mmCIF file of C-alpha atoms in Angstrom:
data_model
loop_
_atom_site.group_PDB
_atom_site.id
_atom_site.type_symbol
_atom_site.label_atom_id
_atom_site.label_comp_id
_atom_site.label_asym_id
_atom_site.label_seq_id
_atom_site.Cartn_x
_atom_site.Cartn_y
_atom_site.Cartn_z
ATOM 1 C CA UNK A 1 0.000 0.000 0.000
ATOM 2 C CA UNK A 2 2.680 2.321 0.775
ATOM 3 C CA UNK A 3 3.956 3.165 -2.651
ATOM 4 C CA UNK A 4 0.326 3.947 -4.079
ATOM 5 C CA UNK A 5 -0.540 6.533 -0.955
ATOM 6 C CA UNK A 6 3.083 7.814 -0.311
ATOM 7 C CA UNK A 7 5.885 10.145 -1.653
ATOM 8 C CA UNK A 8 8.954 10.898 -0.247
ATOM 9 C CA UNK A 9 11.317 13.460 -1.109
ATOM 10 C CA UNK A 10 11.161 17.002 -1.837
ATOM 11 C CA UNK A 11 12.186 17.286 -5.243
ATOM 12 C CA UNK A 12 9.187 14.260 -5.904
ATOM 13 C CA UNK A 13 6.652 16.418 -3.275
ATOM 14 C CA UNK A 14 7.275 19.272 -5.198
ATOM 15 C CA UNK A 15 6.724 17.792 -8.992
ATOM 16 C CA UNK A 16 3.131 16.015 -7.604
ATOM 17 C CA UNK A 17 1.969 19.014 -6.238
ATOM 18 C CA UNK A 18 2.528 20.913 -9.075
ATOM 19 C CA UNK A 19 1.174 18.371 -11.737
ATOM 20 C CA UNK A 20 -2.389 18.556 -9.635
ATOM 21 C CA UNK A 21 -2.115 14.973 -7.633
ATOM 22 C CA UNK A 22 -4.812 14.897 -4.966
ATOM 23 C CA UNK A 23 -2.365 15.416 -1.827
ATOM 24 C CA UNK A 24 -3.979 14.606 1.780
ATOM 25 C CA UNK A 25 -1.113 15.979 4.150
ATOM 26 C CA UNK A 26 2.452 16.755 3.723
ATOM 27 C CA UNK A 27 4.692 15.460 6.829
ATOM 28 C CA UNK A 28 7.732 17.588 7.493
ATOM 29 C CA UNK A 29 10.606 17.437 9.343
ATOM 30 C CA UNK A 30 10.867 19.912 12.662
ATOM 31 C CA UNK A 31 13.907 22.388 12.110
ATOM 32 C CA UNK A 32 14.717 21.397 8.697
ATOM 33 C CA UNK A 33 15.880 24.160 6.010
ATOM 34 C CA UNK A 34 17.372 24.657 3.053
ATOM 35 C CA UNK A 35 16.120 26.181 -0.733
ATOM 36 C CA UNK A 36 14.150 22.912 -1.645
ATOM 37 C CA UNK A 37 12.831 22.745 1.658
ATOM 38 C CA UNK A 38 11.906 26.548 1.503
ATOM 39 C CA UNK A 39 10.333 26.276 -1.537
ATOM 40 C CA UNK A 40 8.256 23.187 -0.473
ATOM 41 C CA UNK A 41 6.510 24.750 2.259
ATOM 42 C CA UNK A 42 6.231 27.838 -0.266
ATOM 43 C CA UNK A 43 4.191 25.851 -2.236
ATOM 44 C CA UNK A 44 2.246 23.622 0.525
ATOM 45 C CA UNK A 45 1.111 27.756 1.796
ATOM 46 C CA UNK A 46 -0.413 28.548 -1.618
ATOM 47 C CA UNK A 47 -2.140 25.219 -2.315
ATOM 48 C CA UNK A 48 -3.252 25.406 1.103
ATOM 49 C CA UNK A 49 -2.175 21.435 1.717
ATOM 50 C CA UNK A 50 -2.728 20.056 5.291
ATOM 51 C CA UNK A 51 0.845 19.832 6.599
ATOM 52 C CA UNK A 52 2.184 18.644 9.545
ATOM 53 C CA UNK A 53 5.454 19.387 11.634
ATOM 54 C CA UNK A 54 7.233 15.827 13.171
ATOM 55 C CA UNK A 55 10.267 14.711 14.260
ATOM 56 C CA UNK A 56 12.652 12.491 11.956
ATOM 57 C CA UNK A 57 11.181 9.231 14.068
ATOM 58 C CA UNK A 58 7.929 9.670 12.745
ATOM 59 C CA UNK A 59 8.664 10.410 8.806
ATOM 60 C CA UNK A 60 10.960 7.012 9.182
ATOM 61 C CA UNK A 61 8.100 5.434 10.438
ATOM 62 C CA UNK A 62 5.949 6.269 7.603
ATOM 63 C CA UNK A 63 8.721 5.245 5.163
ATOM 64 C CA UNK A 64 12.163 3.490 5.383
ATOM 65 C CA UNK A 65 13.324 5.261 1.983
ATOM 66 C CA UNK A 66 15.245 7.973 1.966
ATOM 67 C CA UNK A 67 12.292 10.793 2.173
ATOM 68 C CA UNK A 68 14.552 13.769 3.064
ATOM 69 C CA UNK A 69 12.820 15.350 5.642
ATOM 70 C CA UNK A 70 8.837 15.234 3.892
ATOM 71 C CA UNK A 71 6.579 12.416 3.239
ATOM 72 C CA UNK A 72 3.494 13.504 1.561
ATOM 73 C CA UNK A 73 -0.100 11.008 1.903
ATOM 74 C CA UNK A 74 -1.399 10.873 -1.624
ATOM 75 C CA UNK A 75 -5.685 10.788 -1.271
ATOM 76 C CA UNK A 76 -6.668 7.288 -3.150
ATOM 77 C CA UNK A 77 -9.752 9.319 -4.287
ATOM 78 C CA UNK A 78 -10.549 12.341 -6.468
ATOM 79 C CA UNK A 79 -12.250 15.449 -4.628
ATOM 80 C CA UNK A 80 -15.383 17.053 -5.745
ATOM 81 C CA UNK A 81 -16.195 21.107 -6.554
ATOM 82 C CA UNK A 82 -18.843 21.767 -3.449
ATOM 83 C CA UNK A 83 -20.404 24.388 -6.212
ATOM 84 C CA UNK A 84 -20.247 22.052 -9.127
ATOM 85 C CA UNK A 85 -21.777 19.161 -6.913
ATOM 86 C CA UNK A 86 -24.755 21.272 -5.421
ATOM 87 C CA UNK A 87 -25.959 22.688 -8.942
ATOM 88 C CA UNK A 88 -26.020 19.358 -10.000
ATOM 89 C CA UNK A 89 -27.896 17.154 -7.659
ATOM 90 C CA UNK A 90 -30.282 20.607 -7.443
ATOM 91 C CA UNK A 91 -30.806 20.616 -11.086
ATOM 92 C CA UNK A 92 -30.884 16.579 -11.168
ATOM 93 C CA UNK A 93 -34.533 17.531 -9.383
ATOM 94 C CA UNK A 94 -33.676 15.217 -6.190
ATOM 95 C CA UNK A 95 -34.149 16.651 -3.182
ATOM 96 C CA UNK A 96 -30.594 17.285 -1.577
ATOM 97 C CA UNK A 97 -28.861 15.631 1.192
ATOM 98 C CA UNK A 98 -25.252 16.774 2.473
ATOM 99 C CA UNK A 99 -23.312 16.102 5.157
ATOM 100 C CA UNK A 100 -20.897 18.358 6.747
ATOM 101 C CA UNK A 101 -18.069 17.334 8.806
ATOM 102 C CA UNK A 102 -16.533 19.926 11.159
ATOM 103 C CA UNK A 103 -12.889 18.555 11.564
ATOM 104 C CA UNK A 104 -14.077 15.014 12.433
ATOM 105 C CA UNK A 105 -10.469 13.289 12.999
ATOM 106 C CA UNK A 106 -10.774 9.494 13.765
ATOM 107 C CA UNK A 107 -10.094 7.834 10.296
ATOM 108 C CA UNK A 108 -11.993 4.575 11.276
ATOM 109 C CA UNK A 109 -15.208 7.276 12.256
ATOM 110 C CA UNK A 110 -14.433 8.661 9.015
ATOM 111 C CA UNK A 111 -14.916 5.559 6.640
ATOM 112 C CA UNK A 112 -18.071 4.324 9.079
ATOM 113 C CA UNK A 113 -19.722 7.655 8.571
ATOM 114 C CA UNK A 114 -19.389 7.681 4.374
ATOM 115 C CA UNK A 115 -20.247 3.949 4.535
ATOM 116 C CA UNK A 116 -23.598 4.875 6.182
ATOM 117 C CA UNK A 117 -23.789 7.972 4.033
ATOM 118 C CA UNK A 118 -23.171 6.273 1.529
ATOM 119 C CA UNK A 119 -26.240 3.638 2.091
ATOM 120 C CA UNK A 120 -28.960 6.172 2.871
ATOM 121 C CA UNK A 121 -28.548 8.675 -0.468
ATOM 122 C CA UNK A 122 -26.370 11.457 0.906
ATOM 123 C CA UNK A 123 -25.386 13.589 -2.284
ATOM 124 C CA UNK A 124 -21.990 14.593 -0.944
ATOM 125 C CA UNK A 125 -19.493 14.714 1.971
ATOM 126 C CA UNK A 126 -18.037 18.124 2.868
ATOM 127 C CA UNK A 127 -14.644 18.414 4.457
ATOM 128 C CA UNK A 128 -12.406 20.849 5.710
ATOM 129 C CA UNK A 129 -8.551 21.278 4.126
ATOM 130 C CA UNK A 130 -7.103 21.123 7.094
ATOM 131 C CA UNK A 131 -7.593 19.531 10.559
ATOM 132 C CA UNK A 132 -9.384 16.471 9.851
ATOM 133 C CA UNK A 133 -9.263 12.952 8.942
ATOM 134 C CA UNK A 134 -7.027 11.802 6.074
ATOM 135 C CA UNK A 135 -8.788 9.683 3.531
ATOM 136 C CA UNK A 136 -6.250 7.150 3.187
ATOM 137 C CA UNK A 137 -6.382 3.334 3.439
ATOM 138 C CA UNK A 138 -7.917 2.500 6.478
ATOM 139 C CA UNK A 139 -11.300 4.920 5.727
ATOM 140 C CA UNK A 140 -11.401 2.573 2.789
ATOM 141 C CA UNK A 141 -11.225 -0.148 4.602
ATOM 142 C CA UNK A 142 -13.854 1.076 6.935
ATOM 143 C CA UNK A 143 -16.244 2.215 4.748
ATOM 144 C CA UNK A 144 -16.238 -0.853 2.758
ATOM 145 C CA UNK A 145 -15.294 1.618 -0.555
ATOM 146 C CA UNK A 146 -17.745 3.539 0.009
ATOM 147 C CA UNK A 147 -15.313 6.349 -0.418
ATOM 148 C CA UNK A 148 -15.167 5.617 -4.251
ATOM 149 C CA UNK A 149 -19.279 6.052 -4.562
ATOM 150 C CA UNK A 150 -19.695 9.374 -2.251
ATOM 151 C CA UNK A 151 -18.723 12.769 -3.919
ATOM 152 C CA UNK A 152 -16.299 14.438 -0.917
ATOM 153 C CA UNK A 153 -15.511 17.689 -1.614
ATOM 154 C CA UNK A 154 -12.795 19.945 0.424
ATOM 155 C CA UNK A 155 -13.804 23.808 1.479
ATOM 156 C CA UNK A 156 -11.480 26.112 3.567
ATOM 157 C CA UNK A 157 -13.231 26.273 6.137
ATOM 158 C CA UNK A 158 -16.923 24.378 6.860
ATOM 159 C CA UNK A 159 -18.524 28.205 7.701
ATOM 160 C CA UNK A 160 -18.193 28.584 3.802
ATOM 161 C CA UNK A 161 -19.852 25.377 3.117
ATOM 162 C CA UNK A 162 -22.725 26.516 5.755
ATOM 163 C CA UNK A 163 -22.993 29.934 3.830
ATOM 164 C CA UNK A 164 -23.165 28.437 0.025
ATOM 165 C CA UNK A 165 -26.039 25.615 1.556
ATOM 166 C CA UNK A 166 -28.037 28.273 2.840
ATOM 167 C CA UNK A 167 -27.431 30.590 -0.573
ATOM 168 C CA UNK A 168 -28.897 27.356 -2.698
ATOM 169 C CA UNK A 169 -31.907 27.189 -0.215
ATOM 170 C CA UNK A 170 -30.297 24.085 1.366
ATOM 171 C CA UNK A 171 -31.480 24.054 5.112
ATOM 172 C CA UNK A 172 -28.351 23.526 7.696
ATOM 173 C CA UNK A 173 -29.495 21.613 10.412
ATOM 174 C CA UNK A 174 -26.573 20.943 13.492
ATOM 175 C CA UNK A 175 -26.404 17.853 15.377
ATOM 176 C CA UNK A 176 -25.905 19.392 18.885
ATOM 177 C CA UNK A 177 -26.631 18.509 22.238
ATOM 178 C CA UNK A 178 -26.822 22.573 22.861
ATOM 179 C CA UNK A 179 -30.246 22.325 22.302
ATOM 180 C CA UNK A 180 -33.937 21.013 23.410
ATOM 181 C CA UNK A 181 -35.034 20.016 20.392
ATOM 182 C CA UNK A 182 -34.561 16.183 19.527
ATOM 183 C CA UNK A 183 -33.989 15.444 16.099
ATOM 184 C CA UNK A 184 -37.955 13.311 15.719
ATOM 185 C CA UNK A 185 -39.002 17.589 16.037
ATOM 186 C CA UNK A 186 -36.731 18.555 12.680
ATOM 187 C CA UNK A 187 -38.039 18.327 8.986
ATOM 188 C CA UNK A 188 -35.648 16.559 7.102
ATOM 189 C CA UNK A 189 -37.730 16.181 4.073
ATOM 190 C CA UNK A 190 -36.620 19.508 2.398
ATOM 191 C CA UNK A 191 -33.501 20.022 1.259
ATOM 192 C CA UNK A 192 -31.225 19.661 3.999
ATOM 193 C CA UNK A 193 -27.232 19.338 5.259
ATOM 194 C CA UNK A 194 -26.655 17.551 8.620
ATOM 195 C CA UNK A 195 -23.756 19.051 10.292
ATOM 196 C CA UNK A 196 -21.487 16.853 12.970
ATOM 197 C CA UNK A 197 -19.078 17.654 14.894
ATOM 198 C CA UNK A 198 -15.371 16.477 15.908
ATOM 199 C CA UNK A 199 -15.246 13.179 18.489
ATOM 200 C CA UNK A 200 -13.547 16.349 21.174
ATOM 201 C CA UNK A 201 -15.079 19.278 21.015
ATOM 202 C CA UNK A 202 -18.299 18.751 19.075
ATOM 203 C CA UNK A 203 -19.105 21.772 16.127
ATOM 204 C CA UNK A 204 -17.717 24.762 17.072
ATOM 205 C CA UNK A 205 -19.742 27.473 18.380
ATOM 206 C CA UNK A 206 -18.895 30.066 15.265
ATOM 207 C CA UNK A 207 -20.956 27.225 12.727
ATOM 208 C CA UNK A 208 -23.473 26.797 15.477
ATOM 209 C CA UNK A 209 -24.314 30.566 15.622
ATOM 210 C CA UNK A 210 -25.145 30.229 11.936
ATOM 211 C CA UNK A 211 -26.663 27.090 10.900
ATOM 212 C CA UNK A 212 -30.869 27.092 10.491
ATOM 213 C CA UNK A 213 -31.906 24.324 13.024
ATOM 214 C CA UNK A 214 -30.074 22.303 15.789
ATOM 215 C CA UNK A 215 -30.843 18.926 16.652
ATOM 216 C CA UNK A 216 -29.907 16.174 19.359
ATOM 217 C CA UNK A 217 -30.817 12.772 20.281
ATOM 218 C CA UNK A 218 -32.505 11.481 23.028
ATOM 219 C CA UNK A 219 -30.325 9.752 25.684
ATOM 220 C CA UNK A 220 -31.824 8.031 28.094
ATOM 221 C CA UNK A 221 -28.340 6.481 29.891
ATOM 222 C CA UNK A 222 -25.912 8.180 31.977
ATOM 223 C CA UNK A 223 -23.249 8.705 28.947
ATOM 224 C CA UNK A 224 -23.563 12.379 28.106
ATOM 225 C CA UNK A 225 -22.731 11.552 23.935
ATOM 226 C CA UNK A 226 -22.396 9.034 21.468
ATOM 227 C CA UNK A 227 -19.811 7.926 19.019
ATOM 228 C CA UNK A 228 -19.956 10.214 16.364
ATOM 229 C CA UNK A 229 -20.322 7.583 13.316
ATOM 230 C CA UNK A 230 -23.242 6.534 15.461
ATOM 231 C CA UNK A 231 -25.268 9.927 16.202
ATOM 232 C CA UNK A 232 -24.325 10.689 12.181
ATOM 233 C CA UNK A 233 -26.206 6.983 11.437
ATOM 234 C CA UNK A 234 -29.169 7.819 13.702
ATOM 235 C CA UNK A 235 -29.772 11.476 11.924
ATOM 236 C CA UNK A 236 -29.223 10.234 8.274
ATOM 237 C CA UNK A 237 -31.564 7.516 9.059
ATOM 238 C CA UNK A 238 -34.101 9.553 10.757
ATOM 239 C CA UNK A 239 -33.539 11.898 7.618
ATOM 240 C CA UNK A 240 -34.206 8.545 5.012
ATOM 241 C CA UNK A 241 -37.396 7.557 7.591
ATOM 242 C CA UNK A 242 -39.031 11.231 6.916
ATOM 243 C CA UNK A 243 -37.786 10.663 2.861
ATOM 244 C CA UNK A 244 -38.957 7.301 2.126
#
């Protein structure tokens, strides 16, 4: 697996980058310099690619070639235009159905979430550059390829994807527990995006002061939340229920 979702070296970093491959995150080495090295992290700045200072330990971990101080994750799957993706699946006369993740970062909640997404109609999958999950191989794995059926499409930041919903009269409804309204009192019938949260700190309180609706589940136990793959299954299905 490594050689199809891994390149070392900053000369061979560089060249991908510039011929358009789909790079995940670039791994860099903590105090390195020199004119390749400056001009890598030039270039990682104006593509805005996730990147990640570590020491040496970790970049031979990833790799036992010589990688020169930068291992980059190549993404096994091609991202979607948010814009492009919307129009269509508005003008394809379906009633739309995104989810948007708010730097979710467990890989394995990652692939369970677009497996489910993927088997209750969700239109597309809307991540942020930087700060979440990789898709790499284990949210293959975990979402049984799922990953290959899903549009995902990468915004700057998930506020923008809120904004452009709202602007194509797409409802943005946040899973929350900041709220007393369960998710069996939300509409999911018109068109709608379902925004979740990171496993940590839930959605952060800038989307929440925007979005149209929140939501939460019920919980009857004594465990304040649940996994996040699983509250994202029991809204999509909840969502499919009110569909179908």
């Amino acid at each position: 697996m490594e050689n199809q979702t891994q390149i070392f070296g900053l000369r061979a970093i560089i060249e991908a980058v510039q011929s358009g491959k789909t790079i995940d995150k670039v791994f860099l080495q903590k105090g390195l310099n020199g004119e390749l090295f400056n001009e890598l992290e030039s270039l990682l700045r104006t593509e805005s690619i996730n990147t990640s200072y570590v020491p040496v330990e970790k970049l031979n971990r990833l790799t036992k070639k010589n990688h020169q101080g930068a291992v980059a994750q190549i993404s096994p799957v091609a991202f979607h235009d948010m814009e492009s993706l919307v129009l269509k699946v508005i003008e394809s006369g379906e009633t739309p159905l995104f989810l948007l993740l708010d730097q979710l970062s467990d890989v394995r909640n990652f692939g369970a979430i677009i497996r489910t997404a993927e088997c209750t109609g969700v239109h597309g999958v809307i991540i942020q550059k930087k700060g979440g999950a990789p898709v790499n191989g284990d949210t293959i794995k975990t979402s049984a390829g799922a990953v290959f059926k899903v549009p995902i499409c990468k915004v700057d930041h998930i506020k923008d994807a809120v904004f452009y919903m709202q602007a194509s009269g797409i409802r943005v409804v946040a899973a929350t527990e900041k709220t007393n309204q369960t998710l069996y009192d939300v509409s999911f019938k018109e068109p709608t995006a379902i925004v979740m949260g990171s496993e940590g700190r839930g959605i952060n309180p800038s989307i929440l002061k925007v979005v149209d609706d929140k939501a939460k589940l019920p919980l009857l136990g004594e465990i304040e939340s649940l996994n996040v793959s699983v509250a994202c299954g029991a809204f999509l299905y909840e969502a499919l229920r009110q569909r179908l």
